[in-house]
PDB file of C-alpha atoms in Angstrom:
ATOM      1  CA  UNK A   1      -6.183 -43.620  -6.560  1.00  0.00           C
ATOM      2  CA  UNK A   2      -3.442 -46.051  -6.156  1.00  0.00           C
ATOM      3  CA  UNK A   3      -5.689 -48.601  -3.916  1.00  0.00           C
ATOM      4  CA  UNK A   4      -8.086 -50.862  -5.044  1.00  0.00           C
ATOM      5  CA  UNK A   5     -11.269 -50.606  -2.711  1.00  0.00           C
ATOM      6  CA  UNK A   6     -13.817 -52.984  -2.105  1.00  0.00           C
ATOM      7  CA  UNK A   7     -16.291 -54.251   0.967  1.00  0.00           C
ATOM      8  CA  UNK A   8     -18.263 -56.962   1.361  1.00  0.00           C
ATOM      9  CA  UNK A   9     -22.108 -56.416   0.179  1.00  0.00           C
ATOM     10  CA  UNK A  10     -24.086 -58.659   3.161  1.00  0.00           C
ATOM     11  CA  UNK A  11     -28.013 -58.411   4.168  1.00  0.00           C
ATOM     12  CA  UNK A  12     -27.866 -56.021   7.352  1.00  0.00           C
ATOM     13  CA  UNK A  13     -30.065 -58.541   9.447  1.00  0.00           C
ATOM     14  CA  UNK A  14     -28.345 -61.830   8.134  1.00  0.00           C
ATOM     15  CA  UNK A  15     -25.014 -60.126   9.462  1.00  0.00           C
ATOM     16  CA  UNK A  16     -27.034 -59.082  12.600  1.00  0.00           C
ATOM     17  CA  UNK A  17     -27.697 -62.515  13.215  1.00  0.00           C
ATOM     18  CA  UNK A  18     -24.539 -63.905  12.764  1.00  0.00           C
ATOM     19  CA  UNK A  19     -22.297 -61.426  14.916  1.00  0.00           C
ATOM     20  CA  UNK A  20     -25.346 -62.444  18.063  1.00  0.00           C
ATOM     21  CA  UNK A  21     -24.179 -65.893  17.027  1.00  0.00           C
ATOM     22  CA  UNK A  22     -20.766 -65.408  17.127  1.00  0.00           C
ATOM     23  CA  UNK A  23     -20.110 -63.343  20.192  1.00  0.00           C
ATOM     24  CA  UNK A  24     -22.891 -64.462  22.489  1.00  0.00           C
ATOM     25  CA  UNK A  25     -23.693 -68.558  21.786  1.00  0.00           C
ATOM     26  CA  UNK A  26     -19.705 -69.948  21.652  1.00  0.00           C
ATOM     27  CA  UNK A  27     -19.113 -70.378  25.268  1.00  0.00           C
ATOM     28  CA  UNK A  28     -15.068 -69.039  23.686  1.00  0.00           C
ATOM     29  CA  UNK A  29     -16.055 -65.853  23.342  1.00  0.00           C
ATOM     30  CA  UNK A  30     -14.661 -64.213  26.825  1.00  0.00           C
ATOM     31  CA  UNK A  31     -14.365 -60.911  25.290  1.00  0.00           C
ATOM     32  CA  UNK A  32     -18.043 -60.162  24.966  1.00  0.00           C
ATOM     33  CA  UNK A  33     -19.272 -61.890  27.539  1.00  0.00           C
ATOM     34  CA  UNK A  34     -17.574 -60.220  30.168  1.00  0.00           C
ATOM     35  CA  UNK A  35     -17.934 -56.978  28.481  1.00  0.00           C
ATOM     36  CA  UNK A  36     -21.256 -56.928  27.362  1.00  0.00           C
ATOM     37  CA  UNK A  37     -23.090 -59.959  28.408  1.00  0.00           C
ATOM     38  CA  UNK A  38     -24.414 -58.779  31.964  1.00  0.00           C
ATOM     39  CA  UNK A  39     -24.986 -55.034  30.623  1.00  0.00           C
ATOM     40  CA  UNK A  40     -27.159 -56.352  27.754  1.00  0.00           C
ATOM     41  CA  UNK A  41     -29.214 -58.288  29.854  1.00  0.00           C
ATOM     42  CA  UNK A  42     -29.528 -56.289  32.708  1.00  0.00           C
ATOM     43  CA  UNK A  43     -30.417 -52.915  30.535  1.00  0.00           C
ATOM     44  CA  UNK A  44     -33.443 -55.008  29.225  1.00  0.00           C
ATOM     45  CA  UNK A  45     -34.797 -54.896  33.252  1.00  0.00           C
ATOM     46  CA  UNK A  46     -33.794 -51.613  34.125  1.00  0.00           C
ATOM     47  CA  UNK A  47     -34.428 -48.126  31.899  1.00  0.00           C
ATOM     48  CA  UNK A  48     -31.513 -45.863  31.367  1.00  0.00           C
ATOM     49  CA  UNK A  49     -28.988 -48.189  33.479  1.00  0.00           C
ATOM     50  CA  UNK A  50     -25.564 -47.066  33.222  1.00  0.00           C
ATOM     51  CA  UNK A  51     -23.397 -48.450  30.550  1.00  0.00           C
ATOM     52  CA  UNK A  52     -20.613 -47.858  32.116  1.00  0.00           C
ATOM     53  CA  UNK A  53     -18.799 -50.381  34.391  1.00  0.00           C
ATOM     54  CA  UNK A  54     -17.356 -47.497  36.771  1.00  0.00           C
ATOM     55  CA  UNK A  55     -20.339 -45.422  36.518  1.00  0.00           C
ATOM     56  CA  UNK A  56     -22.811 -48.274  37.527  1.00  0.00           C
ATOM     57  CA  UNK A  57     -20.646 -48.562  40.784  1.00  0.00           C
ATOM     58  CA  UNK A  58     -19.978 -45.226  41.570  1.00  0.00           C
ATOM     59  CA  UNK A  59     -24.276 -44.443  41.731  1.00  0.00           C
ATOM     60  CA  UNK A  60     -25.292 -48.569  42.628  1.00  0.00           C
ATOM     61  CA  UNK A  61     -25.516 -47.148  46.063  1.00  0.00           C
ATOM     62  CA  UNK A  62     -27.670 -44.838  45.485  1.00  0.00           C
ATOM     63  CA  UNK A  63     -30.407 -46.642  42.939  1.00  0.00           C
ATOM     64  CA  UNK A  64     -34.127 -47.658  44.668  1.00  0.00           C
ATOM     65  CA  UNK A  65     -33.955 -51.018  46.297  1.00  0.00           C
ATOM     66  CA  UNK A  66     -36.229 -52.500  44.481  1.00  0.00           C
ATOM     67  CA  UNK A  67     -33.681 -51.916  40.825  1.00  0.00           C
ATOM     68  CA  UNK A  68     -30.753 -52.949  43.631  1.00  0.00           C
ATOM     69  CA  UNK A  69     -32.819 -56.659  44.059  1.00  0.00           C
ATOM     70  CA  UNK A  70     -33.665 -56.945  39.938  1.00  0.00           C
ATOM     71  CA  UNK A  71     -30.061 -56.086  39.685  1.00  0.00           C
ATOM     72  CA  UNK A  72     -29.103 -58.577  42.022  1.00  0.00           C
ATOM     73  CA  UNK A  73     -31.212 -60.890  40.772  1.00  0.00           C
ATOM     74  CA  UNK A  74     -29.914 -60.548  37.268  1.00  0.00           C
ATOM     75  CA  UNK A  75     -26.482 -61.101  38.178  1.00  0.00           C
ATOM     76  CA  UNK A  76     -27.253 -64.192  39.800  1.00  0.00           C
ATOM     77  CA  UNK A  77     -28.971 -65.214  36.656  1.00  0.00           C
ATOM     78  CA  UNK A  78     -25.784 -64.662  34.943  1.00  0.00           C
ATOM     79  CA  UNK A  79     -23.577 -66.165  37.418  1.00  0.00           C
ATOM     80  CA  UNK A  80     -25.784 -69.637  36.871  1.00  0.00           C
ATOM     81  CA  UNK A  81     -26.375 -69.623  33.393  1.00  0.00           C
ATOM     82  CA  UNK A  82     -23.798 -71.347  30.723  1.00  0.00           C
ATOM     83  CA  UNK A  83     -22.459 -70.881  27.472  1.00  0.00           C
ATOM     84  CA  UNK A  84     -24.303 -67.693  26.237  1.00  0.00           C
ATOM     85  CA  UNK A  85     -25.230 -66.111  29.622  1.00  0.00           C
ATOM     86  CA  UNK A  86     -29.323 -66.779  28.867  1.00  0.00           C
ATOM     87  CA  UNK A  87     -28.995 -63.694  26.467  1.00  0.00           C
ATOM     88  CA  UNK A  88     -31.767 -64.353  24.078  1.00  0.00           C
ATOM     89  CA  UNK A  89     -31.610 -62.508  20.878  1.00  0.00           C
ATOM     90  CA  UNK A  90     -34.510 -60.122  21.276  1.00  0.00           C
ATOM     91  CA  UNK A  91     -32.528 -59.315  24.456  1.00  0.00           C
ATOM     92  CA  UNK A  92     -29.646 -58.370  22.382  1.00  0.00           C
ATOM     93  CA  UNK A  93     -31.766 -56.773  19.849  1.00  0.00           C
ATOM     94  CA  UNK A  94     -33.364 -54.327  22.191  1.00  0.00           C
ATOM     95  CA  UNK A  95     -29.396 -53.236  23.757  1.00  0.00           C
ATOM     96  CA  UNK A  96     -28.864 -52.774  20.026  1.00  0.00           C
ATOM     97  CA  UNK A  97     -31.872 -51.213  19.462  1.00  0.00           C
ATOM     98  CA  UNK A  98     -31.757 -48.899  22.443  1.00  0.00           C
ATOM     99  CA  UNK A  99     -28.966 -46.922  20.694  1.00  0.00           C
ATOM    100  CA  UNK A 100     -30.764 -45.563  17.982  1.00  0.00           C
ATOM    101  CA  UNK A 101     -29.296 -41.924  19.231  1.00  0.00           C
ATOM    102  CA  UNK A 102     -25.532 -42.776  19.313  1.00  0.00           C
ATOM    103  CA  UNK A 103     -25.083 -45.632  16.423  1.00  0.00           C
ATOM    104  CA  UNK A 104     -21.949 -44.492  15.961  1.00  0.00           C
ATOM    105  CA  UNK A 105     -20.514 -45.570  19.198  1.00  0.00           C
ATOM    106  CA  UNK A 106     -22.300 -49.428  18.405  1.00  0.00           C
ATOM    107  CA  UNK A 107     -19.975 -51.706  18.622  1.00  0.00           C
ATOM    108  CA  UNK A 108     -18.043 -52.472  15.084  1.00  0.00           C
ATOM    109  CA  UNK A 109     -19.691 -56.128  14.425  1.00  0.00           C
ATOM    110  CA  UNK A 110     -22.994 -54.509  14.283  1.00  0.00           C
ATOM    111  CA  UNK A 111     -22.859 -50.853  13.730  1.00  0.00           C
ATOM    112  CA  UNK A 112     -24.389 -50.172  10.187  1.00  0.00           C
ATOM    113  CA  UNK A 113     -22.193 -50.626   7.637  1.00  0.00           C
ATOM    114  CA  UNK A 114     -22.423 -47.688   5.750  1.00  0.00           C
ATOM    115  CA  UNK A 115     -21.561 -46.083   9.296  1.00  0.00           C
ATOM    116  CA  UNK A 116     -18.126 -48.599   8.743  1.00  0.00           C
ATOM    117  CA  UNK A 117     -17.325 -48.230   5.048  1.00  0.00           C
ATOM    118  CA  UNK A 118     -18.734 -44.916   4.149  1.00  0.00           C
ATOM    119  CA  UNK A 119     -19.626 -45.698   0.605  1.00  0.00           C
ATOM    120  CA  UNK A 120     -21.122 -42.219  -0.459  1.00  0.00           C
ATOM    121  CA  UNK A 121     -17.821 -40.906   0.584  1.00  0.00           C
ATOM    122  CA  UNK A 122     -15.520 -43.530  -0.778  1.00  0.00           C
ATOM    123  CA  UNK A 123     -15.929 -44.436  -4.311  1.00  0.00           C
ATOM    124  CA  UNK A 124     -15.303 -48.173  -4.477  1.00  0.00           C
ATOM    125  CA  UNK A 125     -14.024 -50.338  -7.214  1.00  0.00           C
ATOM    126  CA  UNK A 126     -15.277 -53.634  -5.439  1.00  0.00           C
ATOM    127  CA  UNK A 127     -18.159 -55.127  -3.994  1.00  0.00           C
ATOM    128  CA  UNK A 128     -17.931 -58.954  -2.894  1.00  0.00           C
ATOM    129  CA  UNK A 129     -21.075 -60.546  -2.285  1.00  0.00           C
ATOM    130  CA  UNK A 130     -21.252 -62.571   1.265  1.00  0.00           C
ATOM    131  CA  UNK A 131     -22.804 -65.568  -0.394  1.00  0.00           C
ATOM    132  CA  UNK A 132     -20.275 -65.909  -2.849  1.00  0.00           C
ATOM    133  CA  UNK A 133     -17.448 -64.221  -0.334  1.00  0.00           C
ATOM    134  CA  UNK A 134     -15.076 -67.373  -1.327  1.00  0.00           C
ATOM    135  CA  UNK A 135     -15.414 -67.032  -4.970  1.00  0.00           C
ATOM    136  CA  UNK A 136     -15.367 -63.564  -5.901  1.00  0.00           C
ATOM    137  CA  UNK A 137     -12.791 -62.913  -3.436  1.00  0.00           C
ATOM    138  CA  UNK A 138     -10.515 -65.298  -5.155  1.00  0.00           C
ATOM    139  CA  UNK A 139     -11.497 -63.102  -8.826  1.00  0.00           C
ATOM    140  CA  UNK A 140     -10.294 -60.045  -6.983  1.00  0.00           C
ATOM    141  CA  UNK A 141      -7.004 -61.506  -5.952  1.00  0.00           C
ATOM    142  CA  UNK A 142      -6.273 -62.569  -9.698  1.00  0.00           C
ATOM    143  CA  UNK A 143      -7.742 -59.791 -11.154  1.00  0.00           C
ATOM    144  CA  UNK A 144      -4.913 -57.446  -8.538  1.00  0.00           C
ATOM    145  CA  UNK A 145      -2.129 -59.759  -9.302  1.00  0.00           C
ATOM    146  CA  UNK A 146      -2.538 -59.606 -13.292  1.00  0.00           C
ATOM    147  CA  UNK A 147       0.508 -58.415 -15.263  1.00  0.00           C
ATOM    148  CA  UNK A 148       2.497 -58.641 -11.695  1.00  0.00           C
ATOM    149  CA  UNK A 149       5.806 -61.148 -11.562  1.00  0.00           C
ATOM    150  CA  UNK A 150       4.901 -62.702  -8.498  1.00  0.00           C
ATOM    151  CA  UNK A 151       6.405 -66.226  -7.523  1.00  0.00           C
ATOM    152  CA  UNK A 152       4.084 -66.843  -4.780  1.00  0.00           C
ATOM    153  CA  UNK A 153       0.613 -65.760  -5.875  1.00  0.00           C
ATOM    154  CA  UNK A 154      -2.013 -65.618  -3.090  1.00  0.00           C
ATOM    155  CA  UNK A 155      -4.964 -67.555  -3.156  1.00  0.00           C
ATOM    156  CA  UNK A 156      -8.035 -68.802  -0.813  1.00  0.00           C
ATOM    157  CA  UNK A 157      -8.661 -71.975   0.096  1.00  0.00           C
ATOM    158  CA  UNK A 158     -11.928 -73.461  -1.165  1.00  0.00           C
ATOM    159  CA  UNK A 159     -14.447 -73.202   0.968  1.00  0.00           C
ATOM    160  CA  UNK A 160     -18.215 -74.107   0.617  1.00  0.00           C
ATOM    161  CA  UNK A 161     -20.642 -71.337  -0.033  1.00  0.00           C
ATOM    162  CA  UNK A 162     -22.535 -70.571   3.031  1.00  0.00           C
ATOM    163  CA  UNK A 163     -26.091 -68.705   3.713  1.00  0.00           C
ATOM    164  CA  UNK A 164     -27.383 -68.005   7.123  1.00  0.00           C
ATOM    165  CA  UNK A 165     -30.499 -66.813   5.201  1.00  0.00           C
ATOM    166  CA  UNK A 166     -32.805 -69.616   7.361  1.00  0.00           C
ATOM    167  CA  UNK A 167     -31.358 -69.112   9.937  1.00  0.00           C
ATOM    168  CA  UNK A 168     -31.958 -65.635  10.274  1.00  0.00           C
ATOM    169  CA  UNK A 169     -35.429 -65.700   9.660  1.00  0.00           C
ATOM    170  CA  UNK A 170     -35.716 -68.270  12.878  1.00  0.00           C
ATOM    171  CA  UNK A 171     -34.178 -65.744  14.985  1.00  0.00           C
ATOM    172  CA  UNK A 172     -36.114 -62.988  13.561  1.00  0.00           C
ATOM    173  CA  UNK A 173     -39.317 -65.182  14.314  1.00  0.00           C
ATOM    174  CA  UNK A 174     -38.763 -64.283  17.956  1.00  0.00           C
ATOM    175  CA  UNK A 175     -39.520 -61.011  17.371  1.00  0.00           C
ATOM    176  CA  UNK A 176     -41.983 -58.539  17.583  1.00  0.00           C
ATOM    177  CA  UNK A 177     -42.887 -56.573  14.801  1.00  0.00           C
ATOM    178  CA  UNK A 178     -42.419 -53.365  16.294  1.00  0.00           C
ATOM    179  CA  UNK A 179     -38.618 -54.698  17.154  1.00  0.00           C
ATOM    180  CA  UNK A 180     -38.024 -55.561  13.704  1.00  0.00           C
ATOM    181  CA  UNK A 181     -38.996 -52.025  12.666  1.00  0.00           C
ATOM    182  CA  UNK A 182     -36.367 -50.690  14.779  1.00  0.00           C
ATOM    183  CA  UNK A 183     -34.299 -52.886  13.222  1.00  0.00           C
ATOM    184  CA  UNK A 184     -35.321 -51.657   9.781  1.00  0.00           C
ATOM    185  CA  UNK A 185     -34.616 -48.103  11.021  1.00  0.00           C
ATOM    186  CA  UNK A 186     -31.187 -48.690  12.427  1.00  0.00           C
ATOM    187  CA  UNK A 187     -30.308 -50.566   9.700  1.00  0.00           C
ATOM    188  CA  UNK A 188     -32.034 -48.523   6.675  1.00  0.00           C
ATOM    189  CA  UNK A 189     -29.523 -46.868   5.137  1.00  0.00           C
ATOM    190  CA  UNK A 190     -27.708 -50.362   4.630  1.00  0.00           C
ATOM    191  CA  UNK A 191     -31.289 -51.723   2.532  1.00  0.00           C
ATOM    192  CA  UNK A 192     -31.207 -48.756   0.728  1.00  0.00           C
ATOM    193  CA  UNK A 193     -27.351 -48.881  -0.580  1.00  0.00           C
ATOM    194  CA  UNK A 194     -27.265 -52.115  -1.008  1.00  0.00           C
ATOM    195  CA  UNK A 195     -29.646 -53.176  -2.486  1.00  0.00           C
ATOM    196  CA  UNK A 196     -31.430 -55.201  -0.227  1.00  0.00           C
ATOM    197  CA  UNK A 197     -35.386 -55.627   0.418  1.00  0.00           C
ATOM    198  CA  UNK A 198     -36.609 -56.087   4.267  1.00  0.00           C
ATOM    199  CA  UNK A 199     -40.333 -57.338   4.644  1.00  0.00           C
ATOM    200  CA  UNK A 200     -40.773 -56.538   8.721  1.00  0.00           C
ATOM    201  CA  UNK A 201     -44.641 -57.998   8.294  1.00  0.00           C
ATOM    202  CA  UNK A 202     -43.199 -61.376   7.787  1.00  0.00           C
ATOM    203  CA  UNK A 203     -42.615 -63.436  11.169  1.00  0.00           C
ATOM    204  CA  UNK A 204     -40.528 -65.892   8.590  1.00  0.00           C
ATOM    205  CA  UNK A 205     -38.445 -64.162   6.114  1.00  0.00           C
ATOM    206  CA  UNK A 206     -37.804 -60.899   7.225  1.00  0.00           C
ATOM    207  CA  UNK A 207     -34.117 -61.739   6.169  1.00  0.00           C
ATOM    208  CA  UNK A 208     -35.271 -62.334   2.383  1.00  0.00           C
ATOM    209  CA  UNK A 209     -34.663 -59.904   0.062  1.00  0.00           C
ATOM    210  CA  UNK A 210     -32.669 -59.581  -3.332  1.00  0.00           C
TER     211      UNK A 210
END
């Protein structure tokens, strides 16, 4: 009762978007791509392939030879390609997809957010809007430093409102409808908190919504 709680309020496929973005498309990001990048694209070739970096050596020897040459040949794909590894985003949506039975063990950047943030078990004070992050972020800071002596009051730098709104919907153009309802699925309980609407029919603005 002594904390002031908030989260940030962002559409679930908009933040999908921006974390395949992020992690996969700047070249920088070592972390994922040596983690995940060759296990995302080589669980898209081969059903139930191990996740696991020692478990995939431990039974390689013992997997068909044809999955041993698509394996093989993956790698090589990998070992050519640049900046993003070739991992397209319906690839990464079907690895995200694919763990419909154990979201809890997605990784943090993508894992629903009421999954993150449990809001019906947390009662929140707070909820910033992502298109407005810079703003209303700023309003909470006053708002917690009111009636407080404080010589060096914390503030945020200005910074331009930003909406990867359009950009979402291109990425989600890439996809079938059938992905995008598994999308809608993982993701419903974050539309239905929130707030937010999802139109899957919609090649072009399945990222719209209030």
């Amino acid at each position: 009762q002594t904390f002031t709680k908030f989260f940030v309020r962002r559409h679930p496929f908009e933040r999908l978007v921006s974390a395949y973005i992020n992690k996969f498309e700047d070249p920088f990001m070592y972390y994922y791509i040596d983690t995940l990048a060759k296990t995302i694209i080589i669980s898209n070739y081969l059903e139930n392939y191990p996740r696991k970096k020692e478990t995939f050596e431990r039974d390689f020897k013992h997997l068909p030879t044809s999955q041993k040459q698509e394996i093989l040949k993956q790698i090589k794909r990998l070992d050519s390609a640049q900046d993003n590894f070739n991992i397209t985003f319906t690839e990464f949506v079907n690895y995200v997809t694919s763990s419909m039975d154990n979201i809890d063990a997605l990784d943090i950047h993508w894992k629903p957010v009421s999954r993150i943030c449990k809001p019906c078990a947390v009662r929140y004070d707070v909820v910033i809007e992502h298109d407005n992050h810079s703003e209303e972020s700023q309003i909470l800071v006053d708002y917690l430093q009111t009636n407080k002596p404080n010589n060096n009051p914390l503030y945020f730098e200005p910074y331009p409102r930003v909406s990867t709104r359009d950009k979402c919907n291109r990425y989600f153009t890439r996809l079938s409808k059938g992905l995008r309802q598994k999308l809608y699925e993982l993701y419903r309980d974050d539309f239905l908190l929130f707030g937010y609407e999802c139109n899957i029919e919609s090649e072009s603005s399945a990222c719209d919504g209030v």
